[in-house]
Coordinates of C-alpha atoms in Angstrom, one line a residue:
Chain A
M28 CA -16.7 -3.7 -65.2
K29 CA -18.6 -4.4 -62.0
I30 CA -17.2 -7.8 -61.4
F31 CA -13.7 -6.6 -60.7
E32 CA -14.7 -4.4 -57.9
N33 CA -12.8 -5.1 -54.7
E34 CA -15.8 -6.4 -52.7
I35 CA -16.4 -9.4 -55.0
V36 CA -12.7 -10.2 -55.3
S37 CA -12.3 -10.2 -51.5
E38 CA -15.4 -12.2 -51.1
F39 CA -14.1 -14.7 -53.7
F40 CA -11.0 -15.3 -51.7
E41 CA -12.8 -16.0 -48.4
D42 CA -13.4 -19.5 -49.5
K43 CA -10.3 -21.7 -48.9
L44 CA -11.2 -24.3 -51.5
A45 CA -11.6 -21.6 -54.1
V46 CA -8.2 -20.2 -53.3
A47 CA -6.7 -23.8 -53.5
G48 CA -8.4 -24.0 -56.9
V49 CA -6.8 -20.8 -58.1
F50 CA -3.4 -21.9 -57.1
L51 CA -3.8 -25.4 -58.6
F52 CA -5.0 -23.8 -61.8
I53 CA -2.1 -21.4 -62.0
A54 CA 0.4 -24.3 -61.4
F55 CA -1.2 -26.2 -64.3
I56 CA -1.0 -23.2 -66.6
F57 CA 2.6 -22.8 -65.7
C58 CA 3.4 -26.4 -66.5
A59 CA 1.5 -26.0 -69.8
L60 CA 3.3 -22.9 -70.8
F61 CA 6.8 -24.0 -70.0
P62 CA 6.9 -27.8 -70.4
A63 CA 10.4 -27.7 -71.8
L64 CA 11.7 -26.1 -68.6
L65 CA 10.2 -28.5 -66.2
S66 CA 9.9 -31.9 -67.8
P67 CA 12.8 -34.3 -67.5
Q68 CA 12.7 -35.3 -71.1
N69 CA 11.3 -34.1 -74.4
P70 CA 8.8 -37.0 -74.9
Y71 CA 8.5 -36.4 -78.7
D72 CA 12.2 -36.2 -79.5
L73 CA 12.9 -39.7 -80.7
E74 CA 16.6 -39.4 -79.9
Q75 CA 15.8 -39.3 -76.2
L76 CA 13.7 -42.4 -76.2
F77 CA 15.3 -45.8 -75.6
L78 CA 13.4 -49.0 -76.0
E79 CA 15.2 -50.7 -73.1
N80 CA 13.3 -48.2 -70.9
S81 CA 9.9 -49.4 -72.0
F82 CA 7.2 -50.1 -69.3
K83 CA 9.4 -49.0 -66.3
A84 CA 7.3 -49.0 -63.2
P85 CA 6.7 -45.6 -61.5
F86 CA 8.7 -44.1 -58.5
G87 CA 12.0 -45.5 -59.9
E88 CA 14.1 -44.0 -62.6
F89 CA 10.9 -42.4 -64.1
L90 CA 8.8 -40.7 -61.4
L91 CA 5.5 -41.7 -63.0
G92 CA 6.8 -44.7 -65.0
S93 CA 7.3 -45.0 -68.7
D94 CA 5.3 -46.2 -71.7
E95 CA 5.9 -48.8 -74.4
Q96 CA 8.5 -46.6 -76.2
G97 CA 10.4 -45.7 -73.1
R98 CA 8.7 -42.3 -72.9
D99 CA 8.6 -40.6 -69.5
I100 CA 4.9 -40.4 -68.5
L101 CA 5.5 -37.2 -66.4
S102 CA 7.0 -35.4 -69.4
A103 CA 4.2 -36.7 -71.7
I104 CA 1.6 -35.4 -69.2
M105 CA 3.2 -31.9 -69.2
Y106 CA 3.1 -31.7 -73.0
G107 CA -0.4 -33.2 -73.0
L108 CA -1.6 -30.7 -70.5
R109 CA -0.6 -27.9 -72.9
I110 CA -2.8 -29.3 -75.7
S111 CA -5.8 -30.0 -73.4
L112 CA -5.7 -26.5 -71.9
Y113 CA -5.2 -25.0 -75.4
V114 CA -8.3 -26.8 -76.7
G115 CA -10.3 -25.8 -73.7
V116 CA -9.4 -22.1 -73.6
A117 CA -9.3 -21.5 -77.4
S118 CA -12.7 -23.1 -77.9
T119 CA -14.2 -21.2 -75.0
I120 CA -13.0 -17.9 -76.2
L121 CA -14.3 -18.6 -79.7
S122 CA -17.7 -19.8 -78.6
V123 CA -18.1 -16.8 -76.2
L124 CA -17.4 -14.4 -79.0
I125 CA -19.8 -16.1 -81.4
G126 CA -22.4 -16.8 -78.7
L127 CA -22.3 -13.2 -77.4
I128 CA -22.7 -11.6 -80.9
A129 CA -25.5 -14.1 -81.8
G130 CA -27.3 -13.6 -78.5
L131 CA -27.0 -9.8 -78.6
V132 CA -28.2 -9.5 -82.1
S133 CA -31.0 -12.0 -81.6
G134 CA -32.2 -10.5 -78.4
Y135 CA -31.9 -6.8 -79.5
F136 CA -33.4 -7.0 -82.9
G137 CA -35.9 -9.8 -82.4
G138 CA -38.1 -10.8 -85.3
I139 CA -36.9 -13.0 -88.1
V140 CA -33.2 -12.9 -87.1
D141 CA -34.1 -14.0 -83.6
T142 CA -36.3 -16.8 -84.9
I143 CA -33.6 -18.1 -87.2
I144 CA -30.8 -18.0 -84.6
M145 CA -32.9 -19.6 -81.9
R146 CA -34.3 -22.3 -84.2
I147 CA -30.7 -23.3 -85.1
A148 CA -29.9 -23.3 -81.4
D149 CA -33.0 -25.5 -80.7
I150 CA -32.2 -28.0 -83.3
Q151 CA -28.6 -28.3 -82.0
L152 CA -29.7 -28.6 -78.4
S153 CA -32.1 -31.4 -79.3
F154 CA -29.0 -33.5 -79.7
P155 CA -26.6 -34.2 -76.8
A156 CA -23.3 -32.2 -77.1
I157 CA -21.1 -35.2 -77.2
L158 CA -23.0 -36.7 -80.1
V159 CA -22.8 -33.5 -82.2
A160 CA -19.1 -33.2 -81.6
L161 CA -18.6 -36.9 -82.3
I162 CA -20.3 -36.7 -85.7
I163 CA -18.4 -33.6 -86.7
M164 CA -15.1 -35.2 -85.8
A165 CA -16.0 -38.5 -87.4
L166 CA -16.7 -36.8 -90.7
W167 CA -13.9 -34.3 -90.5
G168 CA -11.0 -36.4 -89.2
Q169 CA -8.6 -35.7 -86.4
G170 CA -6.8 -32.4 -85.7
V171 CA -6.3 -29.9 -82.9
T172 CA -7.8 -27.0 -84.8
K173 CA -10.7 -29.2 -86.0
I174 CA -11.5 -30.2 -82.4
V175 CA -11.4 -26.6 -81.3
I176 CA -14.0 -25.7 -84.0
A177 CA -16.1 -28.8 -83.2
I178 CA -16.3 -27.8 -79.5
T179 CA -17.0 -24.2 -80.5
I180 CA -19.9 -25.3 -82.7
V181 CA -21.3 -27.3 -79.7
N182 CA -20.8 -24.6 -77.1
W183 CA -21.8 -21.2 -78.7
V184 CA -25.5 -22.1 -78.1
Y185 CA -25.2 -21.8 -74.3
Y186 CA -23.7 -18.3 -74.4
A187 CA -26.1 -17.2 -77.1
R188 CA -29.1 -18.3 -75.1
T189 CA -27.9 -16.7 -71.9
A190 CA -26.9 -13.5 -73.6
R191 CA -30.3 -13.3 -75.4
G192 CA -32.2 -13.8 -72.2
V193 CA -30.3 -11.0 -70.4
V194 CA -30.6 -8.7 -73.4
L195 CA -34.4 -9.2 -73.5
S196 CA -34.8 -7.9 -70.0
E197 CA -32.0 -5.3 -70.1
K198 CA -33.0 -3.5 -73.3
E199 CA -36.3 -2.4 -71.8
K200 CA -34.5 -0.8 -68.8
D201 CA -34.2 3.0 -68.4
Y202 CA -30.5 3.2 -69.2
A203 CA -30.8 1.4 -72.5
Q204 CA -34.0 3.4 -73.4
S205 CA -32.4 6.7 -72.6
A206 CA -29.3 5.9 -74.7
K207 CA -31.7 5.2 -77.5
A208 CA -33.5 8.5 -76.9
L209 CA -30.2 10.3 -76.9
G210 CA -29.7 9.0 -80.5
M211 CA -27.1 6.3 -79.9
N212 CA -27.1 3.7 -82.7
S213 CA -28.0 0.1 -82.1
I214 CA -24.5 -1.2 -82.2
G215 CA -23.4 1.4 -79.6
I216 CA -26.2 0.5 -77.3
M217 CA -25.6 -3.3 -77.7
F218 CA -21.9 -3.2 -77.1
K219 CA -21.3 -0.1 -74.8
E220 CA -24.5 -0.2 -72.7
I221 CA -25.9 -3.7 -72.6
L222 CA -22.8 -5.8 -73.0
P223 CA -21.2 -5.0 -69.6
N224 CA -24.3 -6.2 -67.8
I225 CA -24.3 -9.5 -69.6
M226 CA -20.7 -10.3 -68.6
A227 CA -21.3 -11.6 -65.1
P228 CA -23.4 -14.6 -66.1
I229 CA -21.3 -15.2 -69.2
I230 CA -18.1 -15.4 -67.1
V231 CA -19.6 -17.9 -64.7
I232 CA -20.8 -20.1 -67.6
A233 CA -17.5 -19.7 -69.4
T234 CA -15.5 -21.0 -66.4
V235 CA -17.7 -24.1 -66.1
R236 CA -17.6 -24.6 -69.9
I237 CA -13.8 -24.5 -70.1
A238 CA -13.9 -27.5 -67.8
N239 CA -16.5 -29.1 -69.9
A240 CA -14.6 -28.5 -73.1
I241 CA -11.5 -30.1 -71.7
I242 CA -13.5 -33.2 -70.7
L243 CA -15.2 -33.3 -74.1
E244 CA -11.9 -33.1 -75.9
A245 CA -10.5 -35.9 -73.6
T246 CA -13.5 -38.0 -74.3
L247 CA -13.3 -37.6 -78.1
S248 CA -9.6 -38.3 -78.0
F249 CA -10.3 -41.4 -75.9
L250 CA -12.7 -42.6 -78.5
G251 CA -10.0 -42.1 -81.1
L252 CA -11.8 -39.1 -82.8
G253 CA -9.9 -36.2 -81.2
V254 CA -6.4 -34.9 -81.5
P255 CA -3.9 -36.7 -83.8
I256 CA -1.4 -39.1 -82.3
T257 CA 1.4 -36.7 -83.0
E258 CA -0.1 -34.1 -80.7
P259 CA -1.4 -36.1 -77.8
S260 CA -3.6 -34.5 -75.2
L261 CA -4.3 -35.9 -71.7
G262 CA -7.2 -37.8 -73.3
S263 CA -5.1 -39.5 -75.9
L264 CA -2.5 -40.5 -73.2
I265 CA -5.3 -42.1 -71.2
A266 CA -6.4 -43.9 -74.4
N267 CA -2.9 -45.2 -75.1
G268 CA -2.5 -46.4 -71.6
Y269 CA -5.9 -48.1 -71.7
Q270 CA -4.6 -50.4 -74.5
V271 CA -2.0 -51.9 -72.1
L272 CA -4.2 -51.7 -69.0
F273 CA -5.1 -55.4 -69.0
S274 CA -1.4 -56.3 -69.0
G275 CA -1.0 -54.6 -65.7
Y276 CA 0.7 -51.4 -66.9
W277 CA -1.7 -49.2 -65.0
W278 CA 0.4 -46.1 -64.7
G279 CA 0.1 -45.1 -68.4
S280 CA -3.5 -44.1 -68.0
V281 CA -4.0 -43.6 -64.3
F282 CA -1.6 -40.7 -63.9
P283 CA -2.8 -38.6 -66.9
G284 CA -6.3 -39.3 -65.6
I285 CA -5.5 -37.9 -62.1
V286 CA -4.0 -34.8 -63.7
L287 CA -7.0 -34.3 -66.0
M288 CA -9.3 -34.7 -63.0
S289 CA -7.4 -32.2 -60.8
L290 CA -7.3 -29.7 -63.6
V291 CA -11.0 -29.9 -64.1
I292 CA -11.7 -29.9 -60.4
S293 CA -9.6 -26.7 -60.0
I294 CA -11.5 -25.0 -62.7
N295 CA -14.8 -26.1 -61.3
L296 CA -13.8 -24.8 -57.8
I297 CA -13.2 -21.4 -59.3
G298 CA -16.4 -21.6 -61.3
D299 CA -18.5 -22.6 -58.2
R300 CA -17.2 -19.8 -56.1
L301 CA -17.7 -17.2 -58.9
R302 CA -21.3 -18.4 -59.2
D303 CA -21.9 -18.1 -55.5
V304 CA -20.3 -14.7 -55.3
M305 CA -22.1 -13.3 -58.3
N306 CA -25.5 -14.7 -57.8
P307 CA -27.7 -11.9 -56.4
R308 CA -30.4 -14.3 -55.5
L309 CA -28.3 -15.9 -52.8
K310 CA -27.6 -12.5 -51.1
R311 CA -29.6 -11.5 -48.1
Chain B
M19 CA -37.1 -34.4 -87.5
S20 CA -37.2 -34.0 -91.3
V21 CA -34.6 -31.2 -91.1
I22 CA -32.4 -33.5 -88.9
S23 CA -32.7 -36.4 -91.4
F24 CA -31.7 -34.1 -94.3
I25 CA -28.6 -32.7 -92.4
V26 CA -27.5 -36.2 -91.4
F27 CA -28.1 -37.6 -94.8
F28 CA -26.2 -34.8 -96.4
I29 CA -23.1 -35.0 -94.2
M30 CA -23.0 -38.8 -94.5
Y31 CA -23.1 -38.3 -98.2
K32 CA -20.2 -35.9 -98.1
A33 CA -18.3 -38.2 -95.7
G34 CA -17.2 -40.6 -98.3
D35 CA -17.8 -43.8 -100.2
P36 CA -18.6 -46.8 -98.0
V37 CA -17.9 -49.1 -100.9
E38 CA -14.2 -48.8 -100.5
L39 CA -14.5 -49.9 -96.9
L40 CA -16.8 -52.8 -97.7
L41 CA -15.0 -54.5 -100.5
P42 CA -11.6 -56.2 -100.1
P43 CA -8.7 -54.0 -101.3
D44 CA -8.1 -56.2 -104.3
A45 CA -11.7 -55.9 -105.7
T46 CA -11.9 -55.2 -109.4
H47 CA -13.3 -52.0 -110.8
Q48 CA -16.3 -53.9 -112.0
E49 CA -17.1 -55.2 -108.6
V50 CA -16.9 -51.7 -107.2
V51 CA -19.4 -50.4 -109.8
Q52 CA -21.7 -53.3 -109.2
M53 CA -21.7 -52.8 -105.4
R54 CA -22.4 -49.1 -105.9
A55 CA -25.3 -49.8 -108.1
Y56 CA -26.6 -52.4 -105.7
L57 CA -26.6 -50.0 -102.8
G58 CA -28.0 -47.2 -105.0
L59 CA -24.9 -45.0 -104.5
D60 CA -24.3 -44.4 -108.2
K61 CA -27.2 -42.0 -108.4
P62 CA -26.8 -38.2 -107.9
F63 CA -27.4 -36.8 -104.4
T64 CA -30.9 -35.5 -105.0
T65 CA -32.1 -38.8 -106.4
Q66 CA -30.6 -40.6 -103.5
Y67 CA -32.3 -38.3 -101.1
A68 CA -35.6 -38.5 -102.9
I69 CA -35.5 -42.3 -102.7
F70 CA -34.5 -42.1 -99.0
V71 CA -37.5 -39.9 -98.2
K72 CA -39.9 -42.0 -100.1
N73 CA -38.9 -45.1 -98.3
A74 CA -38.5 -43.4 -94.9
L75 CA -42.1 -42.3 -95.0
K76 CA -43.0 -45.9 -95.3
G77 CA -40.9 -46.6 -92.3
D78 CA -38.0 -48.0 -94.3
I79 CA -34.6 -46.3 -93.8
G80 CA -32.7 -48.8 -95.9
N81 CA -30.6 -51.8 -95.2
S82 CA -27.3 -51.5 -93.3
Y83 CA -24.4 -51.7 -95.6
I84 CA -22.5 -53.9 -93.2
Y85 CA -25.2 -56.2 -91.7
G86 CA -27.5 -56.3 -94.7
Q87 CA -30.6 -56.1 -92.5
P88 CA -33.0 -53.1 -92.2
A89 CA -31.1 -50.4 -90.3
V90 CA -34.1 -49.5 -88.1
D91 CA -34.3 -53.2 -87.0
I92 CA -30.7 -53.3 -86.0
V93 CA -31.0 -50.1 -83.9
I94 CA -34.3 -51.2 -82.3
E95 CA -32.8 -54.6 -81.5
R96 CA -29.9 -53.0 -79.6
F97 CA -32.0 -50.3 -77.9
P98 CA -33.2 -52.2 -74.8
A99 CA -29.6 -52.7 -73.7
T100 CA -28.9 -48.9 -73.9
L101 CA -32.2 -48.0 -72.4
E102 CA -31.6 -50.4 -69.5
L103 CA -28.4 -48.7 -68.6
S104 CA -29.9 -45.2 -69.0
F105 CA -33.0 -45.9 -67.0
L106 CA -31.1 -47.5 -64.1
A107 CA -28.6 -44.7 -64.0
M108 CA -31.3 -42.1 -64.0
F109 CA -33.3 -43.9 -61.4
F110 CA -30.3 -44.1 -59.0
S111 CA -29.3 -40.5 -59.7
V112 CA -32.8 -39.1 -58.9
I113 CA -33.4 -41.4 -55.8
L114 CA -30.0 -40.5 -54.3
G115 CA -29.4 -37.0 -55.8
I116 CA -32.5 -35.1 -54.6
P117 CA -32.3 -36.1 -50.9
M118 CA -28.5 -35.4 -50.9
G119 CA -29.1 -32.0 -52.5
V120 CA -31.7 -31.1 -49.9
I121 CA -29.4 -32.1 -47.1
A122 CA -26.6 -30.1 -48.5
S123 CA -28.8 -27.0 -48.8
V124 CA -30.4 -27.0 -45.4
K125 CA -27.2 -26.8 -43.4
P126 CA -24.6 -25.6 -45.9
K127 CA -21.8 -25.4 -43.4
A128 CA -22.1 -28.9 -41.8
I129 CA -19.5 -31.5 -42.5
L130 CA -22.0 -33.8 -44.1
S131 CA -23.1 -31.1 -46.5
R132 CA -19.5 -30.2 -47.4
S133 CA -18.6 -33.8 -48.1
I134 CA -21.7 -34.2 -50.3
M135 CA -20.7 -31.0 -52.2
F136 CA -17.1 -32.2 -52.6
F137 CA -18.4 -35.6 -53.9
S138 CA -20.6 -33.8 -56.4
L139 CA -17.7 -31.6 -57.5
A140 CA -15.6 -34.6 -58.1
G141 CA -18.5 -36.3 -59.9
I142 CA -18.9 -33.5 -62.5
S143 CA -15.1 -33.2 -62.9
I144 CA -14.1 -36.8 -63.5
P145 CA -14.5 -37.9 -67.1
V146 CA -16.9 -40.8 -67.5
F147 CA -14.4 -42.9 -69.5
W148 CA -11.8 -42.5 -66.8
T149 CA -14.1 -43.6 -64.0
G150 CA -15.1 -46.7 -66.0
M151 CA -11.5 -47.5 -66.7
V152 CA -10.5 -47.3 -63.1
F153 CA -13.4 -49.5 -62.1
V154 CA -12.3 -52.1 -64.7
L155 CA -8.8 -51.9 -63.4
I156 CA -9.7 -52.4 -59.7
C157 CA -12.7 -54.7 -59.9
S158 CA -11.8 -56.8 -62.9
V159 CA -8.0 -56.7 -63.3
Y160 CA -6.9 -56.7 -59.7
L161 CA -9.8 -58.1 -57.6
G162 CA -11.4 -60.1 -60.4
I163 CA -14.8 -59.9 -58.8
L164 CA -16.8 -58.3 -61.6
P165 CA -16.8 -59.1 -65.3
S166 CA -15.3 -56.3 -67.5
S167 CA -17.4 -56.7 -70.6
G168 CA -20.7 -57.9 -72.1
R169 CA -24.2 -58.1 -70.8
G170 CA -24.3 -61.5 -69.2
E171 CA -27.5 -63.5 -69.1
V172 CA -30.5 -61.7 -70.6
L173 CA -34.1 -62.3 -69.5
Y174 CA -37.1 -60.4 -70.8
F175 CA -35.0 -57.7 -72.6
T176 CA -33.0 -56.9 -69.5
S177 CA -30.2 -58.4 -67.6
A178 CA -31.5 -57.1 -64.2
F179 CA -33.4 -60.3 -63.5
T180 CA -30.5 -62.7 -63.3
W181 CA -27.6 -62.7 -60.9
D182 CA -25.1 -63.0 -63.8
G183 CA -26.8 -60.1 -65.5
I184 CA -26.7 -57.9 -62.4
K185 CA -23.0 -58.6 -62.0
H186 CA -22.4 -57.3 -65.5
L187 CA -24.7 -54.3 -64.8
I188 CA -23.0 -53.0 -61.7
M189 CA -19.9 -51.2 -63.1
P190 CA -21.5 -49.6 -66.2
V191 CA -24.5 -48.4 -64.2
I192 CA -22.3 -46.9 -61.4
T193 CA -20.1 -45.3 -64.1
L194 CA -23.0 -43.7 -65.8
T195 CA -24.7 -42.7 -62.6
L196 CA -21.9 -40.7 -60.9
F197 CA -22.0 -37.7 -63.3
Q198 CA -25.8 -37.5 -63.3
L199 CA -26.0 -37.9 -59.6
A200 CA -23.5 -35.1 -59.1
L201 CA -25.4 -32.8 -61.4
I202 CA -28.8 -33.4 -59.7
I203 CA -27.3 -32.8 -56.2
R204 CA -25.9 -29.5 -57.4
L205 CA -29.1 -28.4 -59.0
T206 CA -31.3 -29.4 -56.1
R207 CA -29.0 -27.6 -53.7
T208 CA -28.8 -24.3 -55.6
G209 CA -32.6 -24.4 -56.2
M210 CA -33.3 -25.2 -52.5
M211 CA -31.0 -22.4 -51.3
E212 CA -32.8 -19.9 -53.4
V213 CA -36.2 -21.1 -52.4
L214 CA -35.4 -21.2 -48.7
M215 CA -34.8 -17.4 -48.7
Q216 CA -38.2 -16.7 -50.0
D217 CA -40.8 -15.0 -47.8
Y218 CA -43.3 -17.8 -47.8
I219 CA -40.8 -20.1 -46.3
K220 CA -40.2 -17.6 -43.5
L221 CA -44.0 -17.4 -43.1
A222 CA -44.3 -21.2 -42.9
K223 CA -41.6 -21.3 -40.3
A224 CA -43.1 -18.4 -38.4
K225 CA -46.5 -20.3 -38.3
G226 CA -44.6 -22.9 -36.3
L227 CA -44.7 -25.7 -38.8
P228 CA -42.1 -28.4 -38.2
N229 CA -38.9 -27.9 -40.1
R230 CA -39.3 -31.2 -41.9
I231 CA -42.6 -30.2 -43.4
V232 CA -41.3 -26.8 -44.5
I233 CA -38.3 -28.3 -46.2
Y234 CA -39.8 -31.4 -47.8
Y235 CA -43.2 -30.0 -48.6
H236 CA -43.1 -26.3 -49.1
A237 CA -39.5 -25.7 -50.3
L238 CA -38.8 -28.9 -52.2
K239 CA -42.0 -28.7 -54.3
N240 CA -40.9 -25.4 -55.7
T241 CA -37.4 -26.5 -56.4
L242 CA -38.5 -29.5 -58.3
I243 CA -39.6 -27.7 -61.5
P244 CA -36.2 -26.7 -62.8
V245 CA -34.8 -30.1 -61.6
I246 CA -37.4 -32.0 -63.6
T247 CA -36.5 -29.9 -66.7
V248 CA -32.9 -30.8 -66.4
I249 CA -33.6 -34.4 -65.7
G250 CA -35.5 -34.5 -68.9
I251 CA -32.7 -32.9 -70.9
Q252 CA -30.1 -35.1 -69.1
F253 CA -31.9 -38.3 -70.1
G254 CA -30.9 -37.5 -73.7
Q255 CA -27.4 -36.8 -72.5
L256 CA -27.4 -40.2 -70.7
I257 CA -28.2 -42.0 -73.9
A258 CA -25.3 -40.2 -75.6
F259 CA -23.0 -41.0 -72.7
T260 CA -23.7 -44.6 -73.1
I261 CA -21.5 -44.3 -76.2
V262 CA -18.6 -43.9 -73.9
T263 CA -19.7 -46.4 -71.3
E264 CA -20.6 -49.1 -73.8
T265 CA -17.2 -48.7 -75.5
I266 CA -15.4 -49.3 -72.3
F267 CA -17.5 -52.2 -71.1
A268 CA -18.2 -53.7 -74.5
W269 CA -21.9 -53.4 -73.8
P270 CA -23.9 -54.6 -76.8
G271 CA -26.1 -51.5 -77.1
T272 CA -26.6 -48.7 -79.6
G273 CA -23.7 -46.6 -78.3
K274 CA -21.2 -49.2 -79.5
L275 CA -23.2 -49.7 -82.7
I276 CA -23.0 -46.0 -83.6
I277 CA -19.3 -45.8 -83.0
D278 CA -18.7 -48.8 -85.3
S279 CA -21.2 -47.5 -87.9
I280 CA -19.6 -44.0 -88.0
Q281 CA -16.2 -45.6 -88.6
N282 CA -17.7 -47.9 -91.3
L283 CA -19.7 -45.0 -92.9
D284 CA -22.8 -47.2 -92.5
R285 CA -25.2 -44.3 -93.4
P286 CA -28.6 -46.0 -92.9
V287 CA -27.6 -47.1 -89.3
V288 CA -26.3 -43.7 -88.4
V289 CA -29.5 -42.0 -89.7
S290 CA -31.8 -44.4 -87.9
Y291 CA -29.9 -44.0 -84.7
L292 CA -30.1 -40.2 -84.8
L293 CA -33.7 -40.2 -85.8
M294 CA -34.4 -42.6 -82.8
V295 CA -32.5 -40.2 -80.4
A296 CA -34.5 -37.2 -81.8
F297 CA -37.8 -39.2 -81.4
I298 CA -36.9 -40.1 -77.8
F299 CA -36.2 -36.4 -77.1
V300 CA -39.6 -35.4 -78.3
I301 CA -41.2 -38.1 -76.1
I302 CA -39.2 -36.9 -73.1
N303 CA -40.2 -33.3 -73.6
F304 CA -43.8 -34.4 -73.7
M305 CA -43.4 -36.4 -70.5
V306 CA -41.7 -33.5 -68.7
D307 CA -44.7 -31.2 -69.7
V308 CA -47.1 -33.8 -68.2
I309 CA -45.1 -34.1 -65.0
Y310 CA -45.1 -30.3 -64.6
T311 CA -48.8 -30.2 -64.3
F312 CA -48.6 -32.6 -61.3
V313 CA -45.9 -30.6 -59.5
D314 CA -47.1 -27.1 -60.4
P315 CA -50.8 -26.5 -60.5
R316 CA -50.1 -23.1 -62.2
V317 CA -49.2 -25.1 -65.4
R318 CA -52.2 -26.6 -67.1
V319 CA -52.1 -28.6 -70.3
K320 CA -54.6 -27.0 -72.6

C-alpha cells in the first residue's frame, strides 16, 4: 500500500507533536494490555478492598486517591482504560469493515442497491450520532458488546459515504477500466484494484473516529446507558466520581477525565498529522 | 419523517410495557389491565400504530404517560430553553471560530496560530460532560460564584435578559460552545489553507491587492461554503449535545426531558421529541441552501 512508503512515514515523524502523540498512545496501549502488571491493586478483587481506606486523598498512600469502597483510583483507571480502548478500537474495526463493503458495493454497482444503502445512510445522518446511540442503548440495556455494536451502527455511515465517493471517481479511471476489459470480475476489481486507493482517506477518518468512539462511549456511560457497573470504563469512573463531587471528593472523576482527555488528544494528534501528510491538496 | 415515526414507534413498542413503571409495585392485576386499556396499550401493534397515525395527522401524538398532558405540548414548552442554549453556543462558535481559523491558516507556523490549533485540538478531545463537570467543580463548588443548576429568572422565553438568568447561562453555554468552536476553527483553517494555494489567490496578490482584502474577501468567501454546511449539520448535533449539558446543569430543557422519558418508556414524548428534531433538521437544511445562494452566486435556487 502506498501509505507505508518511506517518504510519508518520515514526513509524519517530522512533526514533534505527532511523535509525542504516538508515544503517549503506545504508553496507553501498554497500560491497557497489561493492567495487572502495572497497577498497585486489582480494583475488582473484593479481598483487596478495605473500607477504612475509603476516600483517601491523592498523593498519599494512594497516588491518585481512593473511592468510596477504598479502591485505588490509579488501578481503576488502568482497568478502565482497557475497556475504553477496546470499545473504541473494536467498534472502529467493525464499522470500517461494514462501511467499506457497503460503500464499495454501493458505488460500484449503483442503481437500486446504491439508492437503498444511501437512503438508509441519509435517514441515519438526519439524527445526531449521540441521539441514535442513546436510543439503541436505552432500548437494549447496558453491555460492552452492545455498546460496540451501537457505536458501529452509528459510525459505518461515515466510511460508507467516503468509500462510495472515492469509488465513483476511481471506477472510471483507466486502471479499473482495463482490469474490466481484461475480464476481471467485479469482486476482483473492487477489492484488488479499487480498495487500495480508498485506504488513505479511510485510515485518516478511522483514526479520528476511534477518538470519537471513545468519547461517545464515555458519554453514554456517564449518562448511565453505557457499560455495566461490573466492567467500568473511564466514562463510568467519571460518572461514579461525579456523584460525590459536591462532597469535595474531586479526585474520583478528575483523574479519569484527565486520562481520557490525554488518550483522545494523543489519537487526534496522530490523526491530524496523518491528514496533513496524506492530503494531496496541501502539497505544493 | 413518516419512516422515522414508524421506526421510533416500533422500537418503543418493543422496548417494554410502561404500565409496570407507572403503577406502584403492589397494584392489582385488575388495575394493570385497566391502565393498559386506558392508555390503549391492550390493542395489537398494528391497531396501535393505525390509531397513532390517524391522530398524528391531526397534530395529536398522544398524551404523555407520565405527565398526562399532550406530549407535543410538553416538548414545545421545554424547547425554548434548549434552543436558547444551542443558539448562543452556535453564535459564539461562529463569531470566534471563523476569525481564529483564518488567523491560524495565514501564518501556520506563528506562535499564535499554534496556540489556536492546540486549543482547538483540546476542544475536540475533551468530552463535553467532563468540561461541564470541571466548571461546576471550580466555579460552583470551590469559588461559589456561579449557580450549578437551573435556569434562573426567565423573561420572554429566555434567561438572557436578566442578570440572574445570565449567571445561570454562562457555564452551560461555554461548555456547549467549546467543542463547536474547536470544530469551526479546524474547518476554517483547513479550507483556507487549501484555498490560499489556488491560482486566483496568487493572481490577486500579484495584482498588488492588500493582503487583508485577499484573505478576507477572496479567500474566506470560497472557504465559507463547506463551513456553512457543517454549521448546519452541527446545529442538529448541538441540540443533541444539550442532552449531556442539560443533565449536568439540571437545565429544564428537552435534553433532560428525553433522558427521563427514555428511562420511563414514555413513548409519546420520545416520539414527539424525535419528530421535532427531524423537523428542525429539515428547516436547517433549507436555511443552509438559502444562505448558499448569498455566498456563492453559482448556486441559484430554482
